[in-house]
PDB file of C-alpha atoms in Angstrom:
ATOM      1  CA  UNK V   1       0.000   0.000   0.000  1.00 36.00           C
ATOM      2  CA  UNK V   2       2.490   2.260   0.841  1.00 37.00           C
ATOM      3  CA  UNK V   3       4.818   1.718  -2.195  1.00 38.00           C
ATOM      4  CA  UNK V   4       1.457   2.420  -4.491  1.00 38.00           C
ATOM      5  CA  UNK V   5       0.903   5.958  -2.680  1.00 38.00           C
ATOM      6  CA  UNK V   6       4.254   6.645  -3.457  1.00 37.00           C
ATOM      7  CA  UNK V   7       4.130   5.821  -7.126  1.00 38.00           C
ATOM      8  CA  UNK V   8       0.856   7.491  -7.280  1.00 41.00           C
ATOM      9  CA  UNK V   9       1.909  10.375  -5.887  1.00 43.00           C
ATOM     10  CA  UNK V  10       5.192  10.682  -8.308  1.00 40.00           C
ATOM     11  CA  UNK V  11       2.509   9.927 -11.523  1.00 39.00           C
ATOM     12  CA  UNK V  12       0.857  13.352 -10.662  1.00 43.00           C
ATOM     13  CA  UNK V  13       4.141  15.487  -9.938  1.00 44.00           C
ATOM     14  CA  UNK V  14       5.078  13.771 -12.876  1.00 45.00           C
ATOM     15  CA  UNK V  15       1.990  14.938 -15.440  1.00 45.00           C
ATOM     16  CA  UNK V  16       2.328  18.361 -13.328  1.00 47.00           C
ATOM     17  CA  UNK V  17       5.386  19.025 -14.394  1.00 47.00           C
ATOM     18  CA  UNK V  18       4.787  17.738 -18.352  1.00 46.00           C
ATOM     19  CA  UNK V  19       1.561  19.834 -18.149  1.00 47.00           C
ATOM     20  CA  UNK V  20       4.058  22.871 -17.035  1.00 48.00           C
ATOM     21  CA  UNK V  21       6.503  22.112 -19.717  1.00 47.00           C
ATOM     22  CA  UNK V  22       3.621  21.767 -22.278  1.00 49.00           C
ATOM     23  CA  UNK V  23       4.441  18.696 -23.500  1.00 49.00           C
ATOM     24  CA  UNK V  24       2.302  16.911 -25.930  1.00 49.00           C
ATOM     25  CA  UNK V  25       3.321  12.986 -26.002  1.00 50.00           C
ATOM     26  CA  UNK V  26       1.348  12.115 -29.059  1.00 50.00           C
ATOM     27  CA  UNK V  27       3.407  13.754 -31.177  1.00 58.00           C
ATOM     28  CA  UNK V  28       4.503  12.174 -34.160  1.00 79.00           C
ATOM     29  CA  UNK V  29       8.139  11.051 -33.584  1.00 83.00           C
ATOM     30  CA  UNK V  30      10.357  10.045 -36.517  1.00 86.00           C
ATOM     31  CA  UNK V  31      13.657   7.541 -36.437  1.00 89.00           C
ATOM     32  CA  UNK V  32      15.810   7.153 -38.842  1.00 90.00           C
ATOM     33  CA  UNK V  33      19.809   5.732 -39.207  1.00 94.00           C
ATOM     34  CA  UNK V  34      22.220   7.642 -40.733  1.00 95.00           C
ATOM     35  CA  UNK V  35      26.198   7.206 -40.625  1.00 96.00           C
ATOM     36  CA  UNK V  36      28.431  10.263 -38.957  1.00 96.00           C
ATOM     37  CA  UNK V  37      32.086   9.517 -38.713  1.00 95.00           C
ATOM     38  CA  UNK V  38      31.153   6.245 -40.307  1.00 96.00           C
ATOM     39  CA  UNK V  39      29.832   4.754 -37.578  1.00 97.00           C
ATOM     40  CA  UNK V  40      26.211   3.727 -37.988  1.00 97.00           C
ATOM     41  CA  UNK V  41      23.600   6.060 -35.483  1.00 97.00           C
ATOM     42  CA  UNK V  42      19.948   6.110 -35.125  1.00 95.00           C
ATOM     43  CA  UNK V  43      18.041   8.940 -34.608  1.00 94.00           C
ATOM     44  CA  UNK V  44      14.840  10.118 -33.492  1.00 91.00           C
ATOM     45  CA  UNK V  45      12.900  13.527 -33.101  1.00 90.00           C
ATOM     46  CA  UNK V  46      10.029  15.538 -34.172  1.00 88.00           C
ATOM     47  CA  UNK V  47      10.670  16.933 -38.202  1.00 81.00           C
ATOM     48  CA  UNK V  48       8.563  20.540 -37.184  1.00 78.00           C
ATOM     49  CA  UNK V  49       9.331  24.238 -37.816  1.00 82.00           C
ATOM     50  CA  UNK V  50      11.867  23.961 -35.371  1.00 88.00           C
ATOM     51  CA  UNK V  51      14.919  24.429 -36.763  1.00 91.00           C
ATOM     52  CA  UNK V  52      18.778  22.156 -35.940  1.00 94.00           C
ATOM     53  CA  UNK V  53      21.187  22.443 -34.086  1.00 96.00           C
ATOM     54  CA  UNK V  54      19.103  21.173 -31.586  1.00 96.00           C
ATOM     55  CA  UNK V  55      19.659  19.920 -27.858  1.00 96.00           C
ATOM     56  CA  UNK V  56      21.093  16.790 -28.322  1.00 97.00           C
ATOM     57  CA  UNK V  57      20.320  13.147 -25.709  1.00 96.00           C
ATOM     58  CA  UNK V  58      22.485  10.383 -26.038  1.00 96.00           C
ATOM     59  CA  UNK V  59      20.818   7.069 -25.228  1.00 94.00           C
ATOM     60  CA  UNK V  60      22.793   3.568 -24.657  1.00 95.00           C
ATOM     61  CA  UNK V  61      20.856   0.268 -23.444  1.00 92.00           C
ATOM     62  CA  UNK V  62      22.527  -2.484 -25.683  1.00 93.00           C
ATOM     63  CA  UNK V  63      22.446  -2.079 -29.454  1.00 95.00           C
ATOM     64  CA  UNK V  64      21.547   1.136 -31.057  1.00 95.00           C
ATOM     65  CA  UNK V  65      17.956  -0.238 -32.196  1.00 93.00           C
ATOM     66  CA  UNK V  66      17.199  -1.856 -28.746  1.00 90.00           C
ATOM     67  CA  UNK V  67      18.146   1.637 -27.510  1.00 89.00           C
ATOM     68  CA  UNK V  68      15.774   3.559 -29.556  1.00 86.00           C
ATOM     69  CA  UNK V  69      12.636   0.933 -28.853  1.00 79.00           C
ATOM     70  CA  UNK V  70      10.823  -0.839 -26.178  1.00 63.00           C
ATOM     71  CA  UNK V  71      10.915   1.439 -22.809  1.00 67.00           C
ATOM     72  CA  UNK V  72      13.480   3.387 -23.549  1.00 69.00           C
ATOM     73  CA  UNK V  73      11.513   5.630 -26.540  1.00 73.00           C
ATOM     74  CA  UNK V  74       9.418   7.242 -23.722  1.00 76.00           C
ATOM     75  CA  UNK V  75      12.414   9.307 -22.590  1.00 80.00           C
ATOM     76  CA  UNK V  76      13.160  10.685 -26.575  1.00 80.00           C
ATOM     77  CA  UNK V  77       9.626  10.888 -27.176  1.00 83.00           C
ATOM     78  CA  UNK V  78       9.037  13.350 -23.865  1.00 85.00           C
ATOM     79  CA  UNK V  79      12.731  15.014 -25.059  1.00 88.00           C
ATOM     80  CA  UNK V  80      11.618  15.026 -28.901  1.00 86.00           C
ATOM     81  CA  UNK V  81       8.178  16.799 -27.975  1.00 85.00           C
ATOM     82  CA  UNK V  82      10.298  19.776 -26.526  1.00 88.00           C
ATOM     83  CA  UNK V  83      12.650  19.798 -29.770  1.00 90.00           C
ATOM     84  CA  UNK V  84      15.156  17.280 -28.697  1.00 94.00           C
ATOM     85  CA  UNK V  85      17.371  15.365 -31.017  1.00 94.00           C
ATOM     86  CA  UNK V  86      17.814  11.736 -29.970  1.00 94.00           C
ATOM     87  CA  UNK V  87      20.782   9.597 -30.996  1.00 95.00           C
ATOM     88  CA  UNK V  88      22.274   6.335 -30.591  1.00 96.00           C
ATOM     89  CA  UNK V  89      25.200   4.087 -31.780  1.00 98.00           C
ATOM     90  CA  UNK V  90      25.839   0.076 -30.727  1.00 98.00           C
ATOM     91  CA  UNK V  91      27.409  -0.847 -27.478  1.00 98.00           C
ATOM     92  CA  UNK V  92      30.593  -2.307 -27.758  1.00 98.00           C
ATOM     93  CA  UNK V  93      29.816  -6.235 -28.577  1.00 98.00           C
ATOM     94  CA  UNK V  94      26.181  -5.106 -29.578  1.00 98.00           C
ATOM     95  CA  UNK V  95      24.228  -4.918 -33.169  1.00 97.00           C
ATOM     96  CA  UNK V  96      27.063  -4.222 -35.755  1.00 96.00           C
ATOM     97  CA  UNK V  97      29.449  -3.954 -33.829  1.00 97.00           C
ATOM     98  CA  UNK V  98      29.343  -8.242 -32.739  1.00 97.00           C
ATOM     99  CA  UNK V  99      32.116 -10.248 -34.129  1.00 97.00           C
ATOM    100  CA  UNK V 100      32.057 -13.927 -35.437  1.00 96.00           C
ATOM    101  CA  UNK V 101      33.592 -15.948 -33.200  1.00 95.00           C
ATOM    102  CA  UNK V 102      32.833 -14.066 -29.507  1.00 97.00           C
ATOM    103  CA  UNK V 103      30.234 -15.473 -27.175  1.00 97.00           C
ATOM    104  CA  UNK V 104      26.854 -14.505 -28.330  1.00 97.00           C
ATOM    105  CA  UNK V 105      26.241 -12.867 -25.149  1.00 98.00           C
ATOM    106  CA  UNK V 106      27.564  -8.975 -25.092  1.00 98.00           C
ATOM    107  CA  UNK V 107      29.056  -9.369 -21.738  1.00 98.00           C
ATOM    108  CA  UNK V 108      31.016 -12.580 -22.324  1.00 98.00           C
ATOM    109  CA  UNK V 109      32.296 -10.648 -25.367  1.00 98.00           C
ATOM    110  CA  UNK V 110      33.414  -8.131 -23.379  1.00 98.00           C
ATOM    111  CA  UNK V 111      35.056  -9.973 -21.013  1.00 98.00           C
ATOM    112  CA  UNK V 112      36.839 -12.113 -24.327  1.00 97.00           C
ATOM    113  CA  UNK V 113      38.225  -8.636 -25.250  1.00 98.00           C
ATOM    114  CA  UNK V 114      39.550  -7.865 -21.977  1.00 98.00           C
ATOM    115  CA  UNK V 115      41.644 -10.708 -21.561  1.00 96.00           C
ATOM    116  CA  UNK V 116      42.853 -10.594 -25.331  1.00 96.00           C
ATOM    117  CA  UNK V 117      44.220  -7.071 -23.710  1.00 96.00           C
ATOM    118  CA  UNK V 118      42.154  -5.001 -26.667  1.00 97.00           C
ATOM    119  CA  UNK V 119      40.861  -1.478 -25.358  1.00 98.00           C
ATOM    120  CA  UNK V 120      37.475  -1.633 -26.589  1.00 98.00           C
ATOM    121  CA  UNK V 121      36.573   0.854 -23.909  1.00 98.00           C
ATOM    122  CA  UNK V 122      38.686   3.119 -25.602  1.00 97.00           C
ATOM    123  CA  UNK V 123      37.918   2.687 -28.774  1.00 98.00           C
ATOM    124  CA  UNK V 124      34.029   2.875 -28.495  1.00 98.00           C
ATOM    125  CA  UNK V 125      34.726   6.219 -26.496  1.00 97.00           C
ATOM    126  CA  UNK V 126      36.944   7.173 -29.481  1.00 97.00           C
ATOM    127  CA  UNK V 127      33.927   6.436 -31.806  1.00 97.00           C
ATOM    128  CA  UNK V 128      31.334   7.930 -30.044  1.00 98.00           C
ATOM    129  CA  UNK V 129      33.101  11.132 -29.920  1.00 97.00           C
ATOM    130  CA  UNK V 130      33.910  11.485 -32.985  1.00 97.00           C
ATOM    131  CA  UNK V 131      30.016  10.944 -33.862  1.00 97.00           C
ATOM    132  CA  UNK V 132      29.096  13.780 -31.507  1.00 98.00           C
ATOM    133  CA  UNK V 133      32.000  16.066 -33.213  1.00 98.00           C
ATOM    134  CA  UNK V 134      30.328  14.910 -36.653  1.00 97.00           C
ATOM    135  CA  UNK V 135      26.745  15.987 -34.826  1.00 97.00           C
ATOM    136  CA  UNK V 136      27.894  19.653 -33.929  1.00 97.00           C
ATOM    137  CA  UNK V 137      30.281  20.188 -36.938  1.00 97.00           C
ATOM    138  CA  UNK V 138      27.103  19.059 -39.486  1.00 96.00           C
ATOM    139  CA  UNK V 139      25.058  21.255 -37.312  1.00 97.00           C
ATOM    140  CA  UNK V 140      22.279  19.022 -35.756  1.00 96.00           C
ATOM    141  CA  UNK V 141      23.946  19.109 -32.340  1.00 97.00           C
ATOM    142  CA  UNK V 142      24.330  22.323 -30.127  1.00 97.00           C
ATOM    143  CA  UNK V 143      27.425  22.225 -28.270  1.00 97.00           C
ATOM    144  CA  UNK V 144      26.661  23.447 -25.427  1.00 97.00           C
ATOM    145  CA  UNK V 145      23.516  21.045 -24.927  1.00 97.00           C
ATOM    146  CA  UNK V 146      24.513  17.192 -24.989  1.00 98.00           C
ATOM    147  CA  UNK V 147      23.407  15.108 -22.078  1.00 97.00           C
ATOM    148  CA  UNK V 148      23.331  11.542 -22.168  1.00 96.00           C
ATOM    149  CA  UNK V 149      21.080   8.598 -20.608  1.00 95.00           C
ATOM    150  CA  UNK V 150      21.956   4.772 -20.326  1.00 94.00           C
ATOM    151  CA  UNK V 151      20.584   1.804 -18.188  1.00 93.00           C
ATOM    152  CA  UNK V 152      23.026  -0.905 -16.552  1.00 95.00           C
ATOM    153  CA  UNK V 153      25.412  -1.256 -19.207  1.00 97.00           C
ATOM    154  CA  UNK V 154      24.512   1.257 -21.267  1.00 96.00           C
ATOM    155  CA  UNK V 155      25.274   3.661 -18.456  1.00 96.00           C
ATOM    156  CA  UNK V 156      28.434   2.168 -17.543  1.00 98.00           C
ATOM    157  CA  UNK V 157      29.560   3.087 -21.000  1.00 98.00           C
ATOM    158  CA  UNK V 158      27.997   6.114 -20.594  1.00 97.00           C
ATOM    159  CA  UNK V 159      29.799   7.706 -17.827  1.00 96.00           C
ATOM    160  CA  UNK V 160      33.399   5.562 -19.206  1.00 97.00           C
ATOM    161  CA  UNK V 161      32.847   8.432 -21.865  1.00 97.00           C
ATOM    162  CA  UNK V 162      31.785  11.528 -20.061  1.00 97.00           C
ATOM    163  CA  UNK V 163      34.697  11.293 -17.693  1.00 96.00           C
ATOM    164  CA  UNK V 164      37.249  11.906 -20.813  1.00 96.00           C
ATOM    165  CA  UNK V 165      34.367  13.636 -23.116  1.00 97.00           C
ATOM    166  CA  UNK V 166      33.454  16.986 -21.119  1.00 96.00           C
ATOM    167  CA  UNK V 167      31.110  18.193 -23.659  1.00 97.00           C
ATOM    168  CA  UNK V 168      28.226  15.746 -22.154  1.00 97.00           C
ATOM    169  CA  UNK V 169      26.953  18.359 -20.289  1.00 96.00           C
ATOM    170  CA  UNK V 170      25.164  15.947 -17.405  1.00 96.00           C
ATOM    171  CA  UNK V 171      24.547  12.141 -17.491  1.00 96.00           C
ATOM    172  CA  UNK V 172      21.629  10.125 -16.255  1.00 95.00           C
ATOM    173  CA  UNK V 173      22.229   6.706 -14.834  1.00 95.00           C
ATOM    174  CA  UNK V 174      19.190   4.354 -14.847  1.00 94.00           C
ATOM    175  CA  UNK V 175      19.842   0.908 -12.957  1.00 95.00           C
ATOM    176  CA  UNK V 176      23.751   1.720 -13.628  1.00 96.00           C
ATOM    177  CA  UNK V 177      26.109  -0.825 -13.884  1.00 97.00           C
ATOM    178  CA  UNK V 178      28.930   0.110 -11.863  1.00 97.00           C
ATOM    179  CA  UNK V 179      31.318  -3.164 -11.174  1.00 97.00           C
ATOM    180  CA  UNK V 180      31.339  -5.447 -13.894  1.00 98.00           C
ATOM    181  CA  UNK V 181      33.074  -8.072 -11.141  1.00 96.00           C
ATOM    182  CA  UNK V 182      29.474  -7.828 -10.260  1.00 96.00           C
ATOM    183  CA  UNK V 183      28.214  -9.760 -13.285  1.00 96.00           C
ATOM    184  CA  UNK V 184      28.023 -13.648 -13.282  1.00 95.00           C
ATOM    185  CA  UNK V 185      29.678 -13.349 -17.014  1.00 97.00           C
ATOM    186  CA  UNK V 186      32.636 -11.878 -15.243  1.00 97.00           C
ATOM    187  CA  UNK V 187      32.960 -14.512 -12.115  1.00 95.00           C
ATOM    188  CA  UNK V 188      36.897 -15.145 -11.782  1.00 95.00           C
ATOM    189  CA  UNK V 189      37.840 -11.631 -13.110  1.00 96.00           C
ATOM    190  CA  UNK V 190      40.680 -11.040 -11.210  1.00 94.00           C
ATOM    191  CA  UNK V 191      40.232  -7.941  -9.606  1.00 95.00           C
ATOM    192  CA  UNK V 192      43.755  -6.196 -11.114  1.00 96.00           C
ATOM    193  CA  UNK V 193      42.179  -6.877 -14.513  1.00 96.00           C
ATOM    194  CA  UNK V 194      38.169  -5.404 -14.006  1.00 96.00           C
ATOM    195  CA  UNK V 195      39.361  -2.270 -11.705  1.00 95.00           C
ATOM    196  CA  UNK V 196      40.742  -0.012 -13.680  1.00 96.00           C
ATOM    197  CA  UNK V 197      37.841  -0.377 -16.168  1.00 97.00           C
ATOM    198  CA  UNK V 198      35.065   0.126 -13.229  1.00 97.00           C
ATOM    199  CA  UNK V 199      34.007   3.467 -12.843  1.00 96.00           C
ATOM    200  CA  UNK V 200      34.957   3.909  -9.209  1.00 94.00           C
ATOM    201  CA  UNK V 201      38.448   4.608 -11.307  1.00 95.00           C
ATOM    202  CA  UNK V 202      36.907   7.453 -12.943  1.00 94.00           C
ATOM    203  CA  UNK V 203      35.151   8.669 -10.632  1.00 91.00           C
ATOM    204  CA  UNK V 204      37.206  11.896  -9.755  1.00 90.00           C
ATOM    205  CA  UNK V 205      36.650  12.852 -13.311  1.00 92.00           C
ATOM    206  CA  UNK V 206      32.709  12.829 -12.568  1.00 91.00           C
ATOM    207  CA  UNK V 207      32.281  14.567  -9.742  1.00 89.00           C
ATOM    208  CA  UNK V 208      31.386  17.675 -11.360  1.00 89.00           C
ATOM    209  CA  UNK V 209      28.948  16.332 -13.870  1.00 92.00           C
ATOM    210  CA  UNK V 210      25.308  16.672 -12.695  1.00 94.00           C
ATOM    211  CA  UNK V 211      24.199  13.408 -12.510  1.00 94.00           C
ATOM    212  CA  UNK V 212      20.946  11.813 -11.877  1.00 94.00           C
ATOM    213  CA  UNK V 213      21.426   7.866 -10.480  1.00 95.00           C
ATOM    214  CA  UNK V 214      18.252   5.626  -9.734  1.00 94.00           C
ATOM    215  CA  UNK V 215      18.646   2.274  -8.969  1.00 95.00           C
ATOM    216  CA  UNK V 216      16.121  -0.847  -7.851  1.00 92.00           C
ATOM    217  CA  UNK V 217      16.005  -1.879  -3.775  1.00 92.00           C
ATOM    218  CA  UNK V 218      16.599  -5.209  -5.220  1.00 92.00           C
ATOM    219  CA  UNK V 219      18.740  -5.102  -7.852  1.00 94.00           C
ATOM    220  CA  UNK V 220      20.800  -8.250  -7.550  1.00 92.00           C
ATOM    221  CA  UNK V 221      22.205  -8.459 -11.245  1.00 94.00           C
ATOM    222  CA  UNK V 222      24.706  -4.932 -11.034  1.00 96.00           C
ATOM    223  CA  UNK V 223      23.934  -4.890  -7.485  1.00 95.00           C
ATOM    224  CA  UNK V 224      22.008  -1.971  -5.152  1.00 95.00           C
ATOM    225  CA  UNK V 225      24.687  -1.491  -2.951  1.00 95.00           C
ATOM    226  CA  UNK V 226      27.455  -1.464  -5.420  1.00 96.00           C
ATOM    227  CA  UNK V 227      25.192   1.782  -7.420  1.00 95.00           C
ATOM    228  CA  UNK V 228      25.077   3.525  -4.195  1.00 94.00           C
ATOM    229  CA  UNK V 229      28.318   3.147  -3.186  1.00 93.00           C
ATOM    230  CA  UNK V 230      29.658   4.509  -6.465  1.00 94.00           C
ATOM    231  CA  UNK V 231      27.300   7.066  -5.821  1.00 91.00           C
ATOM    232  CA  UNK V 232      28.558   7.698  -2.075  1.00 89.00           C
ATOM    233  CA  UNK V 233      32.435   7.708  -3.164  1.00 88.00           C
ATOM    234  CA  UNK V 234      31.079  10.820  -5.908  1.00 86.00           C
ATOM    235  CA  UNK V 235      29.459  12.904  -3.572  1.00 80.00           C
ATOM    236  CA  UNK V 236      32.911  12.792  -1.911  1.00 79.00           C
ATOM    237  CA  UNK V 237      34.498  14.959  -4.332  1.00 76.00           C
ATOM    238  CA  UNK V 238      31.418  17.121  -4.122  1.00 75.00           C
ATOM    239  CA  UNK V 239      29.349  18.021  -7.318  1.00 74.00           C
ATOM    240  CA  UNK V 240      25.517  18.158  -8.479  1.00 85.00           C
ATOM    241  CA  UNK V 241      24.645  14.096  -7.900  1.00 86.00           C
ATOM    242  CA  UNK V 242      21.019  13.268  -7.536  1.00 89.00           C
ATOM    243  CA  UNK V 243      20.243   9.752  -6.549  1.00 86.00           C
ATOM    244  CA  UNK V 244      17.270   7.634  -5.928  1.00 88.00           C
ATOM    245  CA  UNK V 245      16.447   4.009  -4.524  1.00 90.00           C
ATOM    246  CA  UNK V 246      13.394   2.591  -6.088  1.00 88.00           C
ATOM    247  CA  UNK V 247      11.371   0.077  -3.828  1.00 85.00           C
ATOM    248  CA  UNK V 248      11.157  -2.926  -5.713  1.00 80.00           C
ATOM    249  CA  UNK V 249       8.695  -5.999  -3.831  1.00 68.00           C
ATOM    250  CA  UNK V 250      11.261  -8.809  -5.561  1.00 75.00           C
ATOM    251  CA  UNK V 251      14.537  -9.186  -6.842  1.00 84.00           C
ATOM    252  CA  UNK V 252      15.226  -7.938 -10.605  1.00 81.00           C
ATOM    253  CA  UNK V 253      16.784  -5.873 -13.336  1.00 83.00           C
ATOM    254  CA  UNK V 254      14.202  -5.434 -16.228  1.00 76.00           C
ATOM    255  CA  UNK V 255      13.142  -2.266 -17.823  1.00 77.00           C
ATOM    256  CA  UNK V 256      12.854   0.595 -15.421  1.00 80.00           C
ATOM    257  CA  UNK V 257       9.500   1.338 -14.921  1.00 80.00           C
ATOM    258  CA  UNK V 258       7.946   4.266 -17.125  1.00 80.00           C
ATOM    259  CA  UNK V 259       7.522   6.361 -14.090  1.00 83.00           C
ATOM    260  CA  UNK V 260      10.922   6.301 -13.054  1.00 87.00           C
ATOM    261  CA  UNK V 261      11.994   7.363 -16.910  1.00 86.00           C
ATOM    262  CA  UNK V 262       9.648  10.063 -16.351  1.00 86.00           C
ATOM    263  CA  UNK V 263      11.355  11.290 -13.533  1.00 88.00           C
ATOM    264  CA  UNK V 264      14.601  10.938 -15.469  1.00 92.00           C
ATOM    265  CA  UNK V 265      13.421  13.101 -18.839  1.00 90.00           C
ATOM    266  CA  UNK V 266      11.897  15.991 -16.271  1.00 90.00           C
ATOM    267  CA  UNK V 267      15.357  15.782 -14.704  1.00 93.00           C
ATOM    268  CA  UNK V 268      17.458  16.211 -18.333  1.00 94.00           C
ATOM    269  CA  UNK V 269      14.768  19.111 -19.211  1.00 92.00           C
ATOM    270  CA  UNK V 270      15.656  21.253 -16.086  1.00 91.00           C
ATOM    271  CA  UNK V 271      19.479  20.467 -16.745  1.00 92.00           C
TER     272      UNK V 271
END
């Protein structure tokens, strides 16, 4: 009962706030994929009177599709109604960017390419940064306006990027993962190996960056406690962090519910 009056009482701040913003929902989004800096993006936003550059959200989940469907299109539809422009590109291991002969699964891949000693970290970060230079010099992106979303792995490649990438202006972290010695793929990861890629060993780097982190009571897959204590070790160094628990009645790591992403696009509107 209690958790119900909560989420009740969040679903009316929540139209409140889009009523205030003027937000219209049913507006007719567009997506499209297009290649910048030859890597392969999709895109979505609103083709109005509104002229580009436009404020710019970068969104990560797995592959660049997955990222632009299924839950995640609420937060660029509420973004695209204000004039947003959307974009995604394929995790590392994801879509396109899966290579014959690596475990099917993304974070077995990951782990392959970490022990083979690559830097696919780096070069992802490389490529997405070059698409978001290809965004602003081809005028769709404004410069000064590029924020970023990403759940569990999406968002630990996420903030990998903003801590080297300071023109992501502030990053939203949706069920983050944080440890990837957390994940069963990983299991015998020595820990001199997966630290340095964690983000606790960025974290300096992100102190500054408002962030907004929400994470499941029962999230056993990245782990609750390992989310907030990433979160605790930030607000160390100081800095705009905003984070949130979510009660959750069983264990899990699915979607995040579309309440809690509408708490997350009224936080990258007020950024």
């Amino acid at each position: 009962m209690r958790r119900s009056i909560w989420m009740a009482k969040v679903l009316v701040v929540a139209a409140m706030m889009f009523a205030a913003h003027g937000i219209v929902l049913d507006a007719q989004v567009q997506t499209f994929t297009t290649t910048v800096a030859g890597t392969r993006v999709v895109c979505r936003f609103i083709d109005d009177s509104v002229p580009f550059p436009r404020q710019t959200l970068l969104t990560f989940a797995g592959s660049a599709d997955d990222s632009m469907s299924s839950a995640y299109t609420i937060l660029s539809d509420i973004l695209a109604a204000q004039h947003w422009f959307t974009i995604s590109i394929d995790l590392p291991a994801h879509g396109q960017d899966a290579r014959p002969g690596e475990d099917p699964n993304p974070l077995v891949a990951w782990r392959q390419r970490t022990e083979s000693q690559e830097d696919w970290i780096g070069t992802w970060m490389t490529r997405l940064s070059n698409v978001v230079t290809g965004l602003i010099d081809g005028g769709y992106s404004q410069p000064a306006n590029i924020l970023g979303v990403g759940h569990s792995r999406g968002a630990f490649m996420l903030d990998r990027v903003a801590a080297v990438d300071t023109r992501i202006k502030a990053v939203a972290l949706v069920q983050p993962l944080t440890d990837l010695l957390r994940l069963t793929e990983w299991a015998g990861v020595l820990p001199t190996v997966a630290g340095p890629l964690n983000l606790m060993a960025v974290a300096p780097a992100l102190a500054s960056r408002p962030t907004y982190l929400t994470i499941g009571s029962e999230d056993q897959r990245v782990g609750t406690d390992a989310a907030l204590a990433f979160a605790w070790y930030i607000s160390g160094w100081g800095g705009p962090w905003t984070w949130q628990v979510v009660p959750e009645a069983a264990p899990g790591h699915g979607p995040a519910p579309q309440i809690v992403l509408d708490q997350v696009a009224l936080w990258l509107l007020q950024q």
